[in-house]
Amino acid sequence: MIRLLTSVAALRCYLRGYRTQNPDKLVGLVPTMGGLHLGHLSLIQRARSENSLVVVSIFVNPIQFGPQEDFQKYPRLLEADLQQCEQAGVDVVFAPEVGEMYPSSMQTMVIPLASMMSGLCGASRPGHFQGVATVVAKLFNLVQPDRAYFGQKDAQQIAIIQRLVQDLNWPIEIIPCPIIRESSGLAYSSRNQYLTQDEKQQAAVLYRALRRGQEHFQQGCSVATEIKQIVQAELDTEPGVQVEYIDLVEPETLIPLTTLDTTGLLAVAARVGTTRLIDNLILRHRQPIIAIDGPAGAGKSTVTRQIAEALGLLYLDTGAMYRAVTWLVLQSGIEIDDQPAIAEIVSQCQIELIPDGEQPRTVINSQDVTEAIRSLEVTANVSAIASQGAVRQALVKKQQAFGRQGGIVAEGRDIGTTVFPDAELKIFLTASVQERAKRRLLELHAKGQTDITQEQLEQDIAQRDHLDSNRAISPLRKAVDAVEIQTDNLTIDDVIQRAVSLYRETIINKT
């Protein structure tokens, strides 16, 4: 049953009680201003799939609106929003009045980095991002979520909030979610309801123009002025669209780019009639990333290594990274359950994966540990180390650093959903419990271990699947845009051939 809370006191009381009873459960927050649409619902669905408790805030924040903006007429449809939240499985809706969020005595404001507010939407909306940062800071303090979900349409807002979280050391994971679009390409927005039918058709030019810019980039142009000219030319085909800005910036710092070397945010703002709309696309100049996820025993490691070799990409051995950290902990004499000491050592270590034929070399703090990490002692302790949140968080950041230039193939439980959500190709490799048990039984028999039955293995694998899918940290998830390969009755060569074909279809043929 969904709970509607409207006061700070009630929200704190509810969350305090929940966390007392569920200390290890994750809380996800979806901040909104209401007027919910399919874009918001995609954030809620993502939060629902990744957290035990989902809180949606509905609050039209007055301090992020300018004097001539649409604060008074902004859609306020609480009953309809509540129905949609309940259908989507939301646990709590926090919908305070203005006086509850901003008592008359409140004077504190959160002011983000000036360079991140001066361009894009900030140029025409002075004070807007201070208002956004302030209300988000209040919501983070009130809810104290483990994860918070924002739509990529508000890319400048996401960059500012990510910097805020980083600078203020909030233990919150910011999850940017893809833009959801109408069939015309128009990005869903609460303000779309201001548009007439004719204006909606005109507004579709924003996405078309961004796509033209993207196509020009993919054809080899990396000069920002030329890409922006292509966007402008397409926007000019709709005289009723008044362009406010077209810009190409670095996605994290929002610094304007003159040439695009790796990644750029191509963004546009325009008015259609009296309605202001924004949209954007990410342009990337990097080698592809292939993310392979799937349940234990599906053959991910073997297949991933050989796919990387077949395509000339780096095999990002995430398992070796966890083993290297485990080796370092053991060498340092740290107790396995001393999580603060382990958090400190993993946050400061340097890990390298150096290509060297079929088996990349693993180096930690300048020491080659390729062979050492396969010892029985490391094997016996790696699961205990890998299950610690601080280890997981630190290694995800290191894995993402490897991925900045692309050119890698990685496998795991949440590579395509969490580590590389922007991977060019995502594969979910799976097999039935019976098939995985049969494969494991053959392996054990080959080693002379004949004292276990297929039925026992099936029970063990089913239990492992349940645990992996319901982990608080790094649960097994199939990305919504992943291609599933069911490997029952397929050989390793069959799977590799299928993956290489997918690579050619989805990546090479598009470039």
Short mmCIF file of C-alpha atoms in Angstrom, two decimals, residues 18-511:
data_model
loop_
_atom_site.label_atom_id
_atom_site.label_comp_id
_atom_site.label_asym_id
_atom_site.label_seq_id
_atom_site.Cartn_x
_atom_site.Cartn_y
_atom_site.Cartn_z
CA TYR A 18 11.95 1.21 7.95
CA ARG A 19 15.70 1.30 8.40
CA THR A 20 15.47 -0.04 11.96
CA GLN A 21 13.61 -3.08 10.66
CA ASN A 22 15.57 -3.37 7.39
CA PRO A 23 19.13 -2.17 8.07
CA ASP A 24 20.64 -3.78 4.96
CA LYS A 25 17.94 -2.78 2.47
CA LEU A 26 18.57 -0.12 -0.18
CA VAL A 27 16.45 3.02 -0.60
CA GLY A 28 15.97 4.66 -3.99
CA LEU A 29 14.76 8.24 -4.50
CA VAL A 30 13.12 9.66 -7.62
CA PRO A 31 12.80 13.46 -7.23
CA THR A 32 10.06 14.98 -9.43
CA MET A 33 7.89 18.07 -9.70
CA GLY A 34 4.86 15.94 -10.56
CA GLY A 35 2.94 15.95 -13.82
CA LEU A 36 4.23 12.41 -14.23
CA HIS A 37 4.71 10.95 -17.72
CA LEU A 38 6.45 7.95 -19.27
CA GLY A 39 9.86 9.52 -18.68
CA HIS A 40 9.23 9.71 -14.93
CA LEU A 41 7.79 6.20 -14.93
CA SER A 42 10.97 4.84 -16.51
CA LEU A 43 12.94 6.30 -13.59
CA ILE A 44 10.51 4.77 -11.10
CA GLN A 45 10.67 1.37 -12.82
CA ARG A 46 14.48 1.44 -12.71
CA ALA A 47 14.41 2.42 -9.03
CA ARG A 48 11.85 -0.33 -8.29
CA SER A 49 14.08 -2.96 -9.90
CA GLU A 50 17.18 -1.92 -7.92
CA ASN A 51 15.95 -1.02 -4.41
CA SER A 52 13.86 -2.46 -1.61
CA LEU A 53 12.15 0.86 -0.87
CA VAL A 54 11.26 3.50 -3.49
CA VAL A 55 10.49 7.09 -2.49
CA VAL A 56 9.10 9.53 -5.06
CA SER A 57 9.07 13.21 -4.16
CA ILE A 58 6.48 15.47 -5.80
CA PHE A 59 7.25 19.12 -5.19
CA VAL A 60 7.02 22.10 -7.54
CA ASN A 61 10.07 23.94 -6.30
CA PRO A 62 9.46 27.72 -6.37
CA ILE A 63 13.08 28.77 -5.97
CA GLN A 64 14.15 27.23 -9.28
CA PHE A 65 11.66 29.34 -11.26
CA GLY A 66 12.43 32.83 -12.49
CA PRO A 67 9.95 35.76 -12.14
CA GLN A 68 8.61 35.39 -15.69
CA GLU A 69 8.55 31.58 -15.74
CA ASP A 70 5.70 29.11 -15.38
CA PHE A 71 5.65 28.37 -11.65
CA GLN A 72 1.98 29.25 -11.26
CA LYS A 73 0.74 27.19 -14.20
CA TYR A 74 3.14 24.25 -13.86
CA PRO A 75 1.04 21.01 -13.87
CA ARG A 76 -0.16 20.00 -10.41
CA LEU A 77 -1.97 16.67 -10.73
CA LEU A 78 -1.37 14.97 -7.39
CA GLU A 79 -4.24 12.48 -7.53
CA ALA A 80 -3.30 11.28 -11.02
CA ASP A 81 0.38 11.16 -10.02
CA LEU A 82 -0.45 9.07 -6.95
CA GLN A 83 -2.37 6.57 -9.07
CA GLN A 84 0.57 6.20 -11.45
CA CYS A 85 2.99 5.80 -8.54
CA GLU A 86 0.84 3.12 -6.95
CA GLN A 87 0.59 1.20 -10.23
CA ALA A 88 4.38 1.41 -10.62
CA GLY A 89 4.98 -0.06 -7.15
CA VAL A 90 6.18 3.08 -5.33
CA ASP A 91 6.29 2.69 -1.54
CA VAL A 92 6.26 6.33 -0.42
CA VAL A 93 5.27 9.61 -2.08
CA PHE A 94 6.59 12.70 -0.32
CA ALA A 95 4.48 15.69 -1.42
CA PRO A 96 5.09 18.63 0.93
CA GLU A 97 3.68 22.15 0.70
CA VAL A 98 6.06 25.03 0.01
CA GLY A 99 5.97 26.16 3.65
CA GLU A 100 7.05 22.70 4.80
CA MET A 101 10.13 22.69 2.59
CA TYR A 102 10.96 26.37 3.03
CA PRO A 103 9.97 27.70 6.45
CA SER A 104 10.02 31.50 6.68
CA SER A 105 13.21 31.33 8.74
CA MET A 106 15.18 29.49 6.04
CA GLN A 107 18.02 31.51 4.50
CA THR A 108 20.58 28.90 3.39
CA MET A 109 21.10 28.28 -0.34
CA VAL A 110 23.35 25.75 -2.09
CA ILE A 111 25.42 27.39 -4.82
CA PRO A 112 27.05 25.02 -7.34
CA LEU A 113 30.25 25.73 -9.23
CA ALA A 114 29.78 28.95 -11.25
CA SER A 115 31.35 27.48 -14.40
CA MET A 116 28.73 24.72 -14.44
CA MET A 117 25.84 27.17 -14.19
CA SER A 118 26.96 29.87 -16.62
CA GLY A 119 26.29 28.04 -19.89
CA LEU A 120 23.46 26.07 -21.49
CA CYS A 121 20.22 26.68 -19.54
CA GLY A 122 22.00 28.67 -16.85
CA ALA A 123 22.68 31.56 -19.23
CA SER A 124 18.98 32.40 -19.57
CA ARG A 125 17.79 31.12 -16.17
CA PRO A 126 19.85 32.90 -13.49
CA GLY A 127 19.29 31.36 -10.07
CA HIS A 128 17.71 28.22 -11.51
CA PHE A 129 20.48 25.79 -10.59
CA GLN A 130 20.95 27.26 -7.13
CA GLY A 131 17.27 26.46 -6.60
CA VAL A 132 17.70 22.94 -7.99
CA ALA A 133 20.81 22.28 -5.89
CA THR A 134 19.11 23.54 -2.74
CA VAL A 135 15.97 21.43 -3.07
CA VAL A 136 17.96 18.33 -4.06
CA ALA A 137 20.28 18.81 -1.09
CA LYS A 138 17.26 19.02 1.22
CA LEU A 139 15.72 15.87 -0.28
CA PHE A 140 19.00 13.98 0.00
CA ASN A 141 19.30 14.99 3.65
CA LEU A 142 15.71 14.02 4.39
CA VAL A 143 15.58 10.68 2.54
CA GLN A 144 19.28 9.72 2.73
CA PRO A 145 18.87 7.43 -0.28
CA ASP A 146 21.41 4.92 -1.49
CA ARG A 147 20.55 5.80 -5.08
CA ALA A 148 18.83 8.75 -6.74
CA TYR A 149 17.41 8.67 -10.28
CA PHE A 150 17.39 11.54 -12.80
CA GLY A 151 16.49 11.75 -16.49
CA GLN A 152 19.24 12.40 -19.02
CA LYS A 153 17.07 15.09 -20.64
CA ASP A 154 18.18 17.37 -17.79
CA ALA A 155 21.86 16.68 -18.50
CA GLN A 156 23.12 19.95 -16.99
CA GLN A 157 21.19 19.24 -13.80
CA ILE A 158 22.68 15.72 -13.61
CA ALA A 159 26.24 17.03 -14.02
CA ILE A 160 25.72 19.64 -11.30
CA ILE A 161 24.16 17.13 -8.89
CA GLN A 162 26.93 14.59 -9.51
CA ARG A 163 29.50 17.27 -8.70
CA LEU A 164 27.51 18.24 -5.60
CA VAL A 165 27.49 14.63 -4.37
CA GLN A 166 31.20 14.29 -5.09
CA ASP A 167 32.22 17.55 -3.43
CA LEU A 168 30.06 17.06 -0.33
CA ASN A 169 30.97 13.35 0.04
CA TRP A 170 27.38 12.13 0.07
CA PRO A 171 27.26 8.31 -0.08
CA ILE A 172 24.65 8.43 -2.83
CA GLU A 173 24.87 6.84 -6.27
CA ILE A 174 23.42 9.12 -8.95
CA ILE A 175 21.75 7.07 -11.70
CA PRO A 176 21.23 8.94 -15.00
CA CYS A 177 18.46 7.27 -17.01
CA PRO A 178 17.90 7.40 -20.79
CA ILE A 179 15.57 9.95 -22.37
CA ILE A 180 12.16 8.49 -23.18
CA ARG A 181 10.65 9.82 -26.39
CA GLU A 182 7.31 9.99 -28.15
CA SER A 183 7.03 8.25 -31.53
CA SER A 184 8.00 11.53 -33.23
CA GLY A 185 11.26 11.68 -31.25
CA LEU A 186 10.04 14.48 -28.98
CA ALA A 187 11.40 13.94 -25.47
CA TYR A 188 8.69 13.45 -22.85
CA SER A 189 8.30 16.50 -20.61
CA SER A 190 5.63 17.77 -18.23
CA ARG A 191 5.65 20.96 -20.29
CA ASN A 192 4.63 19.09 -23.47
CA GLN A 193 1.02 19.46 -22.36
CA TYR A 194 1.32 23.18 -23.03
CA LEU A 195 1.84 22.42 -26.74
CA THR A 196 -0.92 22.34 -29.36
CA GLN A 197 -0.94 19.45 -31.80
CA ASP A 198 0.71 21.62 -34.47
CA GLU A 199 3.35 22.77 -31.99
CA LYS A 200 4.09 19.17 -31.03
CA GLN A 201 4.79 18.36 -34.67
CA GLN A 202 7.08 21.40 -34.91
CA ALA A 203 8.87 20.47 -31.66
CA ALA A 204 9.90 17.09 -33.09
CA VAL A 205 12.54 18.99 -35.08
CA LEU A 206 14.70 19.27 -31.92
CA TYR A 207 15.51 15.57 -31.94
CA ARG A 208 15.82 15.44 -35.72
CA ALA A 209 18.34 18.27 -35.57
CA LEU A 210 20.37 16.54 -32.86
CA ARG A 211 20.39 13.36 -34.93
CA ARG A 212 21.67 15.30 -37.95
CA GLY A 213 24.50 16.59 -35.79
CA GLN A 214 25.21 13.08 -34.56
CA GLU A 215 25.28 11.72 -38.11
CA HIS A 216 27.71 14.45 -39.17
CA PHE A 217 29.94 13.53 -36.23
CA GLN A 218 29.77 9.83 -37.09
CA GLN A 219 30.86 10.67 -40.63
CA GLY A 220 34.12 12.00 -39.22
CA CYS A 221 33.54 15.64 -38.26
CA SER A 222 34.83 16.53 -34.79
CA VAL A 223 34.71 20.34 -35.11
CA ALA A 224 32.08 21.78 -32.76
CA THR A 225 31.13 24.77 -34.95
CA GLU A 226 30.46 22.53 -37.95
CA ILE A 227 28.34 20.09 -35.92
CA LYS A 228 26.33 22.98 -34.46
CA GLN A 229 25.80 24.47 -37.93
CA ILE A 230 24.27 21.18 -39.09
CA VAL A 231 21.91 21.23 -36.07
CA GLN A 232 20.97 24.86 -36.76
CA ALA A 233 20.24 24.14 -40.42
CA GLU A 234 17.75 21.42 -39.48
CA LEU A 235 16.10 23.62 -36.83
CA ASP A 236 15.71 26.35 -39.45
CA THR A 237 13.32 24.07 -41.37
CA GLU A 238 10.69 24.88 -38.71
CA PRO A 239 10.24 28.69 -38.66
CA GLY A 240 8.00 28.48 -35.58
CA VAL A 241 10.88 27.16 -33.48
CA GLN A 242 12.92 29.90 -31.81
CA VAL A 243 16.38 28.61 -30.89
CA GLU A 244 17.83 29.69 -27.55
CA TYR A 245 21.11 27.78 -27.77
CA ILE A 246 22.94 24.95 -29.52
CA ASP A 247 26.05 23.84 -27.70
CA LEU A 248 28.60 21.04 -27.48
CA VAL A 249 30.15 20.61 -24.03
CA GLU A 250 32.09 18.09 -21.97
CA PRO A 251 29.32 16.06 -20.23
CA GLU A 252 30.78 16.07 -16.69
CA THR A 253 32.34 19.54 -16.43
CA LEU A 254 30.03 21.29 -18.96
CA ILE A 255 33.05 23.09 -20.40
CA PRO A 256 32.37 24.13 -24.05
CA LEU A 257 34.27 22.07 -26.63
CA THR A 258 35.89 23.31 -29.82
CA THR A 259 36.71 19.80 -31.01
CA LEU A 260 35.34 16.47 -29.84
CA ASP A 261 38.12 14.05 -28.90
CA THR A 262 36.28 11.52 -26.73
CA THR A 263 32.78 12.40 -25.46
CA GLY A 264 30.54 15.43 -25.88
CA LEU A 265 27.06 16.53 -24.87
CA LEU A 266 25.23 18.03 -27.85
CA ALA A 267 22.42 20.11 -26.33
CA VAL A 268 19.70 22.38 -27.63
CA ALA A 269 17.03 24.66 -26.10
CA ALA A 270 14.26 26.33 -28.04
CA ARG A 271 10.81 27.84 -27.70
CA VAL A 272 7.86 26.44 -29.58
CA GLY A 273 5.11 28.99 -29.20
CA THR A 274 5.51 30.08 -25.58
CA THR A 275 6.85 26.72 -24.37
CA ARG A 276 10.55 26.27 -23.65
CA LEU A 277 11.92 22.81 -24.46
CA ILE A 278 15.34 21.18 -24.09
CA ASP A 279 16.92 18.05 -25.54
CA ASN A 280 20.35 16.47 -25.95
CA LEU A 281 22.40 13.57 -27.26
CA ILE A 282 25.73 12.15 -26.15
CA LEU A 283 28.35 11.94 -28.91
CA ARG A 284 31.17 9.46 -28.33
CA HIS A 285 34.45 8.99 -30.12
CA ARG A 286 35.82 5.79 -28.64
CA GLN A 287 36.25 2.13 -29.38
CA PRO A 288 33.19 0.04 -28.54
CA ILE A 289 32.45 -1.53 -25.17
CA ILE A 290 30.81 -4.95 -25.01
CA ALA A 291 29.09 -5.76 -21.71
CA ILE A 292 28.27 -9.40 -21.02
CA ASP A 293 26.08 -10.31 -18.06
CA GLY A 294 24.38 -13.49 -16.99
CA PRO A 295 23.92 -16.03 -14.19
CA ALA A 296 26.73 -18.09 -12.73
CA GLY A 297 27.66 -21.12 -14.79
CA ALA A 298 26.52 -19.68 -18.13
CA GLY A 299 30.10 -19.69 -19.45
CA LYS A 300 30.64 -15.93 -19.38
CA SER A 301 34.37 -15.94 -18.54
CA THR A 302 35.37 -18.42 -21.22
CA VAL A 303 33.23 -16.77 -23.89
CA THR A 304 34.17 -13.20 -22.98
CA ARG A 305 37.89 -13.92 -23.14
CA GLN A 306 37.59 -15.50 -26.58
CA ILE A 307 35.28 -12.77 -27.92
CA ALA A 308 37.84 -10.15 -26.89
CA GLU A 309 40.58 -12.08 -28.65
CA ALA A 310 38.49 -12.56 -31.81
CA LEU A 311 37.67 -8.83 -32.04
CA GLY A 312 41.04 -7.48 -30.94
CA LEU A 313 39.59 -5.85 -27.80
CA LEU A 314 40.88 -5.87 -24.21
CA TYR A 315 39.35 -8.48 -21.91
CA LEU A 316 38.54 -6.50 -18.77
CA ASP A 317 38.95 -9.27 -16.20
CA THR A 318 36.86 -7.85 -13.36
CA GLY A 319 37.36 -11.06 -11.40
CA ALA A 320 41.13 -10.54 -11.52
CA MET A 321 40.65 -7.04 -10.10
CA TYR A 322 38.77 -8.42 -7.08
CA ARG A 323 41.39 -11.11 -6.67
CA ALA A 324 44.19 -8.53 -6.82
CA VAL A 325 42.56 -6.52 -4.03
CA THR A 326 42.11 -9.72 -2.00
CA TRP A 327 45.80 -10.57 -2.49
CA LEU A 328 46.77 -7.06 -1.34
CA VAL A 329 44.59 -7.33 1.77
CA LEU A 330 46.14 -10.69 2.68
CA GLN A 331 49.68 -9.43 2.03
CA SER A 332 49.02 -6.39 4.20
CA GLY A 333 47.97 -8.56 7.16
CA ILE A 334 44.51 -6.96 7.36
CA GLU A 335 41.72 -9.04 8.85
CA ILE A 336 39.08 -10.04 6.29
CA ASP A 337 36.29 -8.50 8.38
CA ASP A 338 38.13 -5.19 9.02
CA GLN A 339 36.04 -3.29 6.51
CA PRO A 340 37.35 0.25 7.28
CA ALA A 341 40.96 -0.88 6.74
CA ILE A 342 39.99 -2.69 3.54
CA ALA A 343 38.06 0.36 2.32
CA GLU A 344 41.15 2.50 2.87
CA ILE A 345 43.55 0.17 1.07
CA VAL A 346 41.27 -0.42 -1.93
CA SER A 347 40.56 3.30 -2.38
CA GLN A 348 44.30 4.02 -2.61
CA CYS A 349 45.57 1.10 -4.71
CA GLN A 350 46.45 1.24 -8.41
CA ILE A 351 45.40 -1.66 -10.64
CA GLU A 352 46.56 -2.26 -14.21
CA LEU A 353 45.43 -4.91 -16.68
CA ILE A 354 48.15 -5.20 -19.31
CA PRO A 355 47.42 -7.03 -22.60
CA ASP A 356 49.70 -10.03 -23.01
CA GLY A 357 48.33 -12.58 -25.45
CA GLU A 358 45.33 -14.59 -24.32
CA GLN A 359 45.85 -13.86 -20.59
CA PRO A 360 46.29 -10.16 -19.64
CA ARG A 361 48.76 -9.51 -16.82
CA THR A 362 47.35 -8.14 -13.56
CA VAL A 363 49.45 -5.53 -11.76
CA ILE A 364 48.59 -3.90 -8.42
CA ASN A 365 50.72 -1.11 -6.95
CA SER A 366 53.37 -1.84 -9.62
CA GLN A 367 53.62 -5.53 -8.66
CA ASP A 368 52.74 -8.26 -11.18
CA VAL A 369 50.33 -10.61 -9.38
CA THR A 370 48.98 -12.51 -12.41
CA GLU A 371 49.93 -15.89 -10.93
CA ALA A 372 49.69 -14.99 -7.24
CA ILE A 373 45.98 -14.11 -7.43
CA ARG A 374 45.14 -17.69 -8.46
CA SER A 375 46.40 -19.13 -5.16
CA LEU A 376 44.12 -21.21 -2.93
CA GLU A 377 44.32 -18.56 -0.19
CA VAL A 378 43.06 -15.80 -2.51
CA THR A 379 40.38 -18.09 -3.92
CA ALA A 380 39.14 -18.91 -0.42
CA ASN A 381 38.81 -15.24 0.57
CA VAL A 382 37.82 -13.36 -2.58
CA SER A 383 34.05 -13.74 -2.09
CA ALA A 384 34.22 -12.21 1.40
CA ILE A 385 36.21 -9.24 0.09
CA ALA A 386 34.10 -8.76 -3.06
CA SER A 387 30.87 -8.64 -1.03
CA GLN A 388 31.96 -5.49 0.85
CA GLY A 389 30.27 -2.34 -0.41
CA ALA A 390 33.38 -0.15 -0.26
CA VAL A 391 35.35 -2.65 -2.36
CA ARG A 392 32.58 -2.88 -4.90
CA GLN A 393 32.23 0.91 -5.14
CA ALA A 394 35.96 1.50 -5.57
CA LEU A 395 36.42 -1.20 -8.19
CA VAL A 396 33.43 -0.06 -10.24
CA LYS A 397 35.10 3.36 -10.50
CA LYS A 398 38.35 1.73 -11.59
CA GLN A 399 36.52 -0.42 -14.16
CA GLN A 400 34.77 2.66 -15.53
CA ALA A 401 38.15 4.39 -15.81
CA PHE A 402 39.35 1.50 -18.01
CA GLY A 403 36.26 2.04 -20.16
CA ARG A 404 36.75 5.74 -20.90
CA GLN A 405 38.66 5.00 -24.07
CA GLY A 406 36.54 1.95 -24.91
CA GLY A 407 37.88 -1.08 -26.68
CA ILE A 408 36.99 -3.58 -23.95
CA VAL A 409 34.85 -6.64 -23.31
CA ALA A 410 33.71 -7.20 -19.72
CA GLU A 411 31.52 -9.75 -17.98
CA GLY A 412 29.70 -9.96 -14.66
CA ARG A 413 26.27 -9.56 -13.06
CA ASP A 414 25.61 -5.85 -13.68
CA ILE A 415 28.18 -4.74 -16.26
CA GLY A 416 25.51 -3.51 -18.67
CA THR A 417 23.25 -1.99 -16.02
CA THR A 418 25.68 -0.32 -13.61
CA VAL A 419 29.32 -0.42 -14.70
CA PHE A 420 28.87 0.39 -18.40
CA PRO A 421 25.23 1.41 -18.92
CA ASP A 422 26.34 3.19 -22.11
CA ALA A 423 28.03 0.12 -23.64
CA GLU A 424 27.57 -0.09 -27.38
CA LEU A 425 26.63 -3.78 -27.21
CA LYS A 426 25.06 -5.57 -24.24
CA ILE A 427 24.66 -9.33 -24.16
CA PHE A 428 22.84 -11.37 -21.52
CA LEU A 429 24.31 -14.87 -21.64
CA THR A 430 22.15 -17.47 -19.97
CA ALA A 431 21.23 -21.16 -19.88
CA SER A 432 18.65 -23.22 -18.08
CA VAL A 433 19.39 -24.46 -14.57
CA GLN A 434 19.38 -28.00 -15.92
CA GLU A 435 21.92 -27.19 -18.64
CA ARG A 436 24.24 -25.38 -16.25
CA ALA A 437 24.03 -28.25 -13.77
CA LYS A 438 24.84 -30.75 -16.54
CA ARG A 439 27.92 -28.74 -17.58
CA ARG A 440 29.11 -28.47 -14.00
CA LEU A 441 28.59 -32.20 -13.42
CA LEU A 442 30.77 -33.00 -16.44
CA GLU A 443 33.50 -30.70 -15.09
CA LEU A 444 33.39 -32.37 -11.66
CA HIS A 445 33.43 -35.87 -13.13
CA ALA A 446 36.44 -34.91 -15.27
CA LYS A 447 38.23 -34.01 -12.02
CA GLY A 448 37.28 -37.32 -10.44
CA GLN A 449 34.58 -35.87 -8.17
CA THR A 450 31.68 -38.27 -8.60
CA ASP A 451 29.96 -37.93 -5.21
CA ILE A 452 27.44 -35.26 -6.27
CA THR A 453 24.25 -35.62 -8.31
CA GLN A 454 22.76 -33.42 -11.00
CA GLU A 455 19.74 -32.83 -8.75
CA GLN A 456 21.98 -31.44 -5.99
CA LEU A 457 23.72 -29.16 -8.49
CA GLU A 458 20.38 -27.91 -9.84
CA GLN A 459 19.29 -26.99 -6.31
CA ASP A 460 22.60 -25.22 -5.65
CA ILE A 461 22.44 -23.27 -8.93
CA ALA A 462 18.82 -22.24 -8.40
CA GLN A 463 19.71 -21.00 -4.91
CA ARG A 464 22.73 -19.09 -6.31
CA ASP A 465 20.51 -17.47 -8.96
CA HIS A 466 18.08 -16.33 -6.27
CA LEU A 467 20.86 -14.87 -4.12
CA ASP A 468 22.54 -13.14 -7.07
CA SER A 469 19.26 -11.58 -8.22
CA ASN A 470 18.41 -10.29 -4.73
CA ARG A 471 21.79 -8.98 -3.56
CA ALA A 472 21.67 -5.53 -1.98
CA ILE A 473 24.89 -4.71 -3.85
CA SER A 474 25.39 -5.57 -7.52
CA PRO A 475 22.32 -7.76 -8.15
CA LEU A 476 22.08 -9.79 -11.34
CA ARG A 477 20.04 -7.77 -13.84
CA LYS A 478 19.41 -8.01 -17.57
CA ALA A 479 19.72 -4.54 -19.12
CA VAL A 480 16.57 -3.50 -20.98
CA ASP A 481 18.60 -3.07 -24.18
CA ALA A 482 20.60 -6.29 -23.85
CA VAL A 483 20.41 -9.08 -26.42
CA GLU A 484 19.77 -12.41 -24.73
CA ILE A 485 21.67 -15.48 -25.91
CA GLN A 486 20.20 -18.73 -24.59
CA THR A 487 23.12 -21.18 -24.72
CA ASP A 488 21.32 -24.48 -24.19
CA ASN A 489 22.41 -26.80 -27.01
CA LEU A 490 25.05 -24.29 -28.20
CA THR A 491 28.80 -24.90 -28.24
CA ILE A 492 31.29 -22.27 -27.09
CA ASP A 493 32.13 -21.63 -30.75
CA ASP A 494 28.43 -21.14 -31.53
CA VAL A 495 28.12 -18.51 -28.79
CA ILE A 496 31.27 -16.69 -29.88
CA GLN A 497 30.11 -16.64 -33.49
CA ARG A 498 26.72 -15.23 -32.43
CA ALA A 499 28.37 -12.51 -30.33
CA VAL A 500 30.79 -11.54 -33.11
CA SER A 501 27.85 -11.35 -35.53
CA LEU A 502 25.97 -9.08 -33.12
CA TYR A 503 29.05 -6.88 -32.88
CA ARG A 504 29.19 -6.53 -36.65
CA GLU A 505 25.45 -5.91 -36.94
CA THR A 506 25.14 -3.34 -34.16
CA ILE A 507 28.48 -1.56 -34.31
CA ILE A 508 30.47 -2.00 -37.51
CA ASN A 509 27.50 -1.73 -39.86
CA LYS A 510 26.37 1.51 -38.17
CA THR A 511 29.70 3.27 -38.61
#
